Short mmCIF file of C-alpha atoms and ligand atoms in Angstrom, two decimals:
data_model
loop_
_atom_site.label_atom_id
_atom_site.label_comp_id
_atom_site.label_asym_id
_atom_site.label_seq_id
_atom_site.Cartn_x
_atom_site.Cartn_y
_atom_site.Cartn_z
CA MET X 1 125.65 121.61 108.19
CA GLN X 2 126.07 117.95 107.35
CA ASN X 3 127.32 117.02 103.91
CA ASN X 4 124.67 114.90 102.21
CA LYS X 5 126.27 114.36 98.83
CA ARG X 6 128.03 111.09 98.09
CA PRO X 7 131.70 111.89 97.49
CA GLU X 8 132.56 111.51 93.80
CA SER X 9 135.72 109.62 94.76
CA MET X 10 133.73 106.95 96.60
CA ALA X 11 133.92 103.66 94.66
CA ARG X 12 130.94 101.30 94.46
CA ILE X 13 131.00 98.57 97.11
CA ALA X 14 130.54 95.27 95.33
CA THR X 15 133.03 92.84 96.85
CA GLU X 16 133.72 91.46 100.31
CA GLU X 17 137.10 93.23 100.28
CA GLN X 18 135.52 96.60 99.45
CA ALA X 19 132.91 96.02 102.14
CA GLN X 20 135.59 95.24 104.75
CA ALA X 21 137.44 98.44 103.84
CA PHE X 22 134.19 100.42 104.19
CA ILE X 23 133.46 98.77 107.56
CA ALA X 24 136.95 99.55 108.89
CA GLY X 25 136.59 103.19 107.76
CA GLN X 26 133.15 103.57 109.33
CA ILE X 27 134.25 101.98 112.61
CA ALA X 28 137.00 104.60 112.87
CA GLU X 29 134.59 107.42 111.96
CA VAL X 30 131.92 106.34 114.42
CA LYS X 31 134.47 105.96 117.22
CA ALA X 32 135.76 109.47 116.47
CA GLN X 33 132.22 110.87 116.41
CA VAL X 34 130.78 109.28 119.55
CA GLY X 35 133.83 108.47 121.72
CA ASP X 36 132.65 106.62 124.84
CA LYS X 37 129.09 108.02 124.69
CA LYS X 38 125.93 105.96 124.23
CA VAL X 39 124.03 105.61 120.95
CA LEU X 40 120.36 104.65 120.61
CA LEU X 41 118.99 102.72 117.60
CA ALA X 42 115.47 101.66 116.64
CA LEU X 43 116.19 98.15 115.34
CA SER X 44 113.28 96.91 113.24
CA GLY X 45 115.08 93.88 111.83
CA GLY X 46 114.89 95.32 108.30
CA VAL X 47 118.04 95.34 106.17
CA ASP X 48 119.13 98.92 106.88
CA SER X 49 118.70 99.05 110.66
CA SER X 50 120.17 95.55 110.99
CA VAL X 51 123.32 96.53 109.08
CA VAL X 52 123.69 99.70 111.16
CA ALA X 53 123.32 97.62 114.34
CA ALA X 54 125.92 95.05 113.27
CA LEU X 55 128.36 97.81 112.28
CA LEU X 56 127.92 99.79 115.50
CA ILE X 57 128.21 96.68 117.67
CA LYS X 58 131.68 96.25 116.11
CA ALA X 59 132.52 99.90 116.66
CA ILE X 60 131.20 100.60 120.16
CA GLY X 61 129.87 97.32 121.58
CA GLN X 62 127.64 97.78 124.64
CA ASN X 63 127.44 101.55 124.16
CA LEU X 64 124.97 100.86 121.36
CA VAL X 65 121.48 100.48 122.82
CA CYS X 66 119.18 98.75 120.31
CA VAL X 67 115.44 99.03 120.85
CA HIS X 68 113.27 96.50 119.02
CA VAL X 69 109.60 97.44 119.15
CA ASN X 70 107.31 94.52 118.37
CA HIS X 71 104.16 96.32 117.28
CA GLY X 72 102.30 93.07 116.70
CA LEU X 73 102.26 93.65 112.94
CA LEU X 74 105.53 91.88 112.13
CA ARG X 75 105.80 88.72 110.06
CA LYS X 76 105.91 85.32 111.72
CA GLY X 77 109.32 84.68 113.31
CA GLU X 78 110.70 88.21 112.85
CA PRO X 79 110.91 89.39 116.48
CA GLU X 80 112.43 86.05 117.46
CA GLN X 81 115.06 86.41 114.72
CA VAL X 82 116.03 89.89 115.93
CA VAL X 83 116.55 88.58 119.46
CA GLU X 84 118.44 85.50 118.25
CA VAL X 85 120.79 87.34 115.88
CA PHE X 86 121.49 90.47 117.90
CA ARG X 87 121.14 89.51 121.56
CA ASN X 88 122.17 85.86 121.47
CA ARG X 89 124.73 85.78 118.66
CA MET X 90 126.15 89.31 118.51
CA LYS X 91 125.75 89.98 122.24
CA ALA X 92 124.11 93.34 121.58
CA ASN X 93 122.64 95.53 124.28
CA LEU X 94 119.07 94.94 123.07
CA VAL X 95 115.86 96.18 124.63
CA TYR X 96 112.91 94.11 123.36
CA VAL X 97 109.55 95.81 123.78
CA ASP X 98 106.42 93.72 123.29
CA ALA X 99 103.92 96.45 122.48
CA ALA X 100 101.52 94.34 120.42
CA ASP X 101 98.49 94.79 122.69
CA ARG X 102 99.06 98.51 122.89
CA PHE X 103 99.10 98.92 119.10
CA LEU X 104 96.13 96.64 118.52
CA ASP X 105 94.09 98.45 121.17
CA LYS X 106 94.82 101.81 119.51
CA LEU X 107 93.90 100.38 116.10
CA ALA X 108 90.65 98.74 117.19
CA GLY X 109 87.75 99.87 115.01
CA VAL X 110 89.92 102.07 112.74
CA SER X 111 89.36 101.20 109.09
CA GLU X 112 90.69 104.17 107.10
CA PRO X 113 94.12 103.18 105.68
CA GLU X 114 95.93 106.49 106.19
CA GLN X 115 94.51 106.80 109.70
CA LYS X 116 95.83 103.30 110.46
CA ARG X 117 99.27 104.32 109.18
CA LYS X 118 99.26 107.47 111.31
CA ILE X 119 98.28 105.57 114.46
CA ILE X 120 100.99 102.94 113.90
CA GLY X 121 103.63 105.63 113.19
CA ALA X 122 102.66 107.84 116.12
CA GLU X 123 102.47 104.93 118.56
CA PHE X 124 105.85 103.71 117.40
CA ILE X 125 107.41 107.08 118.18
CA ARG X 126 105.70 107.12 121.59
CA VAL X 127 106.98 103.65 122.55
CA PHE X 128 110.47 104.48 121.31
CA GLU X 129 110.40 107.80 123.20
CA GLU X 130 109.45 106.02 126.45
CA GLU X 131 112.36 103.61 126.03
CA ALA X 132 114.72 106.49 125.19
CA ARG X 133 113.71 108.25 128.44
CA LYS X 134 114.49 105.11 130.47
CA GLN X 135 118.07 105.11 129.19
CA GLN X 136 120.73 107.22 130.92
CA GLY X 137 123.33 109.24 129.09
CA ILE X 138 122.23 108.82 125.47
CA GLU X 139 123.75 111.49 123.25
CA PHE X 140 123.42 110.01 119.78
CA LEU X 141 120.69 108.46 117.62
CA ALA X 142 121.75 105.98 114.93
CA GLN X 143 119.60 105.67 111.83
CA GLY X 144 119.62 103.35 108.85
CA THR X 145 119.36 106.22 106.39
CA ILE X 146 120.62 105.15 102.97
CA TYR X 147 121.43 107.29 99.91
CA PRO X 148 118.05 106.87 98.15
CA ASP X 149 116.35 108.20 101.34
CA ILE X 150 118.44 111.37 101.05
CA LEU X 151 117.84 111.71 97.32
CA GLU X 152 114.08 111.16 97.69
CA SER X 153 113.02 112.74 100.93
CA GLY X 154 115.59 115.04 102.47
CA PRO X 155 118.05 114.15 105.18
CA VAL X 156 116.00 112.16 107.72
CA LYS X 157 114.67 108.70 107.05
CA ALA X 158 110.87 108.73 107.04
CA HIS X 159 110.75 105.39 108.88
CA HIS X 160 107.22 105.47 110.09
CA ASN X 161 105.39 108.09 108.10
CA VAL X 162 105.05 110.57 110.95
CA GLY X 163 107.24 113.20 112.66
CA GLY X 164 109.95 112.27 115.07
CA LEU X 165 111.08 112.46 118.66
CA PRO X 166 110.19 115.56 120.73
CA ASP X 167 112.58 118.52 120.98
CA ASP X 168 114.15 117.47 124.28
CA LEU X 169 115.18 114.16 122.70
CA GLN X 170 116.92 115.57 119.65
CA PHE X 171 120.14 113.58 119.62
CA GLU X 172 123.03 114.01 117.21
CA LEU X 173 122.59 111.58 114.29
CA VAL X 174 124.90 108.70 113.43
CA GLU X 175 124.20 107.54 109.88
CA PRO X 176 126.99 105.26 108.66
CA LEU X 177 125.10 104.03 105.56
CA LYS X 178 123.95 107.38 104.27
CA PHE X 179 126.01 107.25 101.08
CA LEU X 180 125.21 103.64 100.22
CA PHE X 181 122.74 102.25 97.72
CA LYS X 182 120.66 99.23 98.73
CA ASP X 183 122.81 96.65 96.92
CA GLU X 184 125.89 98.04 98.71
CA VAL X 185 124.12 97.84 102.08
CA ARG X 186 123.49 94.14 101.40
CA VAL X 187 127.17 93.51 100.54
CA VAL X 188 128.20 95.24 103.77
CA GLY X 189 125.59 93.23 105.73
CA LYS X 190 126.99 89.98 104.34
CA ALA X 191 130.52 91.04 105.25
CA LEU X 192 129.34 91.80 108.80
CA GLY X 193 128.10 88.22 109.12
CA LEU X 194 124.35 88.85 109.10
CA PRO X 195 122.25 85.86 107.97
CA ASP X 196 121.05 85.78 104.34
CA GLY X 197 117.44 85.81 105.54
CA MET X 198 118.07 89.29 106.91
CA VAL X 199 120.38 90.67 104.22
CA TYR X 200 118.30 89.61 101.18
CA ARG X 201 114.88 90.26 102.68
CA GLN X 202 112.09 91.53 100.46
CA PRO X 203 110.85 95.06 101.23
CA PHE X 204 108.37 95.26 104.11
CA PRO X 205 106.29 98.37 104.79
CA GLY X 206 106.74 100.23 108.11
CA PRO X 207 103.08 99.62 109.08
CA GLY X 208 103.75 95.94 108.45
CA LEU X 209 100.89 93.49 108.28
CA GLY X 210 98.60 96.34 109.39
CA VAL X 211 98.07 97.38 105.76
CA ARG X 212 97.48 93.77 104.68
CA CYS X 213 94.74 93.12 107.24
CA LEU X 214 92.24 95.28 105.39
CA GLY X 215 89.87 97.64 107.16
CA ALA X 216 89.65 97.59 110.94
CA ILE X 217 92.29 95.13 112.22
CA THR X 218 91.05 92.19 114.26
CA ARG X 219 93.25 89.64 115.97
CA ASP X 220 91.71 86.68 114.15
CA ARG X 221 92.24 88.19 110.68
CA LEU X 222 95.74 89.37 111.62
CA GLU X 223 96.60 85.76 112.47
CA CYS X 224 95.20 84.72 109.05
CA VAL X 225 97.55 87.24 107.38
CA ARG X 226 100.57 86.19 109.43
CA GLU X 227 100.05 82.45 109.01
CA SER X 228 99.23 82.60 105.29
CA ASP X 229 102.22 84.89 104.68
CA ALA X 230 104.47 82.35 106.43
CA ILE X 231 103.16 79.56 104.17
CA LEU X 232 103.63 81.67 101.03
CA ARG X 233 107.20 82.55 102.04
CA GLU X 234 108.01 78.93 102.87
CA GLU X 235 106.68 77.69 99.52
CA PHE X 236 108.44 80.44 97.54
CA ALA X 237 111.71 79.58 99.29
CA LYS X 238 111.28 75.85 98.61
CA ASN X 239 110.50 76.48 94.94
CA GLY X 240 113.33 78.89 94.14
CA LEU X 241 111.14 81.99 93.94
CA ALA X 242 112.27 83.72 97.15
CA GLY X 243 115.38 85.35 95.67
CA LYS X 244 113.71 85.92 92.30
CA VAL X 245 110.41 87.67 93.04
CA TRP X 246 110.73 91.25 94.31
CA GLN X 247 107.83 91.28 96.78
CA TYR X 248 105.25 88.66 97.73
CA PHE X 249 102.72 88.57 100.52
CA THR X 250 99.16 87.81 101.46
CA VAL X 251 96.20 90.08 102.17
CA VAL X 252 93.04 89.34 104.14
CA PRO X 253 89.95 91.44 103.38
CA ASP X 254 87.28 92.27 105.93
CA PHE X 255 84.48 90.16 104.50
CA LYS X 256 83.61 86.47 104.50
CA SER X 257 82.25 84.13 101.86
CA VAL X 258 80.46 80.82 101.92
CA GLY X 259 82.38 77.60 101.43
CA VAL X 260 82.22 73.94 102.34
CA LYS X 261 84.71 71.92 104.44
CA GLY X 262 84.26 68.29 105.51
CA GLY X 263 80.70 68.31 104.20
CA LYS X 264 79.79 71.32 106.31
CA ARG X 265 78.94 74.86 105.21
CA THR X 266 81.56 77.43 106.24
CA PHE X 267 81.48 81.21 106.36
CA GLU X 268 85.11 82.33 106.45
CA TYR X 269 87.71 84.80 105.11
CA PRO X 270 89.46 84.68 101.74
CA VAL X 271 93.24 85.12 101.44
CA ILE X 272 94.64 87.07 98.47
CA LEU X 273 98.13 86.21 97.20
CA ARG X 274 100.27 88.97 95.67
CA ALA X 275 103.66 88.46 93.98
CA VAL X 276 105.21 91.28 91.95
CA ASN X 277 108.41 92.33 90.24
CA THR X 278 109.63 95.89 89.89
CA VAL X 279 112.75 98.01 89.70
CA ASP X 280 111.67 101.06 91.66
CA ALA X 281 108.17 100.18 93.00
CA MET X 282 106.66 102.90 90.78
CA THR X 283 105.38 100.29 88.33
CA ALA X 284 105.17 96.52 88.84
CA THR X 285 104.37 93.36 86.92
CA VAL X 286 102.80 90.20 88.30
CA GLU X 287 104.99 87.10 88.70
CA ASP X 288 103.91 84.19 86.52
CA VAL X 289 103.74 81.68 89.38
CA PRO X 290 103.29 78.08 88.14
CA PHE X 291 99.66 77.04 88.42
CA ALA X 292 100.51 73.82 90.27
CA LEU X 293 102.35 75.83 92.93
CA LEU X 294 99.37 78.19 93.31
CA GLN X 295 97.16 75.13 93.78
CA HIS X 296 99.53 73.68 96.38
CA ILE X 297 99.69 76.99 98.30
CA THR X 298 95.88 77.22 98.16
CA ASP X 299 95.61 73.71 99.52
CA ARG X 300 97.99 74.43 102.39
CA ILE X 301 96.43 77.76 103.36
CA THR X 302 92.86 76.47 103.35
CA LYS X 303 93.89 73.42 105.40
CA GLU X 304 96.36 75.02 107.81
CA VAL X 305 95.07 78.54 108.42
CA LYS X 306 92.12 78.74 110.75
CA GLY X 307 89.17 80.74 109.46
CA VAL X 308 90.11 80.69 105.74
CA ASN X 309 88.07 78.92 103.04
CA ARG X 310 89.22 80.55 99.79
CA VAL X 311 92.50 81.72 98.13
CA LEU X 312 92.75 84.19 95.23
CA TYR X 313 95.73 85.31 93.13
CA ASP X 314 95.91 89.02 92.32
CA LEU X 315 96.72 89.41 88.58
CA THR X 316 96.75 93.22 88.59
CA PRO X 317 99.90 95.08 87.52
CA LYS X 318 100.82 98.55 88.86
CA PRO X 319 99.24 100.61 87.44
CA CYS X 320 96.36 100.23 87.84
CA GLY X 321 96.64 98.40 91.16
CA THR X 322 99.20 99.51 93.74
CA ILE X 323 101.48 96.83 95.20
CA GLU X 324 99.83 96.93 98.62
CA TRP X 325 96.05 96.81 98.95
CA GLU X 326 95.80 99.81 101.30
P1 XMP Z 401 102.48 100.70 96.68
O1 XMP Z 401 101.44 99.96 97.44
O2 XMP Z 401 102.38 102.20 96.83
O3 XMP Z 401 103.86 100.29 97.36
O4 XMP Z 401 102.54 100.31 95.22
C1 XMP Z 401 105.15 100.58 96.85
C2 XMP Z 401 106.17 100.05 97.83
O5 XMP Z 401 106.11 100.78 99.06
C3 XMP Z 401 105.79 99.91 100.15
N1 XMP Z 401 104.86 100.64 101.03
C4 XMP Z 401 105.20 101.19 102.20
N2 XMP Z 401 106.39 101.24 102.85
N3 XMP Z 401 105.36 102.48 104.59
C5 XMP Z 401 106.45 101.87 104.07
O6 XMP Z 401 107.51 101.89 104.69
C6 XMP Z 401 104.14 102.47 104.00
O7 XMP Z 401 103.18 103.02 104.50
C7 XMP Z 401 104.07 101.80 102.73
N4 XMP Z 401 103.05 101.60 101.84
C8 XMP Z 401 103.57 100.90 100.81
C9 XMP Z 401 105.18 98.68 99.52
O8 XMP Z 401 105.31 97.54 100.35
C10 XMP Z 401 105.93 98.59 98.21
O9 XMP Z 401 107.19 97.97 98.40
#
């Protein structure tokens, strides 16, 4: 029976020095747990799995097998960043799986939000399972479980909203961050040399852009979400809002409206901007984004993103709106 209670003697990790002491301790523990055996990790590029990867690369090097599944619903530049940071810089043993077509084919015509989530979660497990079966001699599965996951939902991180690997692939778990709170994970990530863009990332849902491309996902609207999201992030970063606003993104609904561009009538999609602040995601307030910046973002999105002729700003707090639209 694994102990899932944070030891009372464990001090908060707030400084580089404390993080280095934690890292040294975990390297020793992981080495003692896994010896010269192989460990598999689903590396999404999110804060938790990235910190686990960086820590385990230090502890066991090439015996860590990272699998990055690109489900086609990631933000612009994310898969490339995972490959750059982990394969090129940290020399990780990284398997990159481009499964975008596979996910989008499975999602074609599916409009019910929970059904979309289930398909994305189940397909993720299937792709990961296939990669796990290709690997020889895996005995351990690393997970980016953190302490709030244990407090909220029992011992296993509910990464993708559905079950887990089949019985014959039940590996022993390696969970070096399981007693850490999110702010501590970030301090450890910094100390491990991960880039700020990874360590201080805003939260991103497991189903990714799939829940921001409303209704049945189509490739053209998914591109509208991805490109408009990239512009919003770029403008927030330039204007000092990136580290200040808790979560910000764009949403593309599945209807069009009439507009006019270059003297010609258009019939194209709107983009909805959302920017919220919260402590625990249970309630949220809307960021008071300067009007001139909203105008500038609108201008850029309508000029640069193909198929978009309108931009709206969502002024709804939670409650009564949720943070995501689906
Ligand atoms: P809502 O929309 O419920 O979102 O106000 C609260 C927080 O949870 C995130 N979220 C998800 N995260 N899988 C995830 O991993 C999901 O299916 C999911 N749905 C919402 C959302 O981005 C926000 O941070």
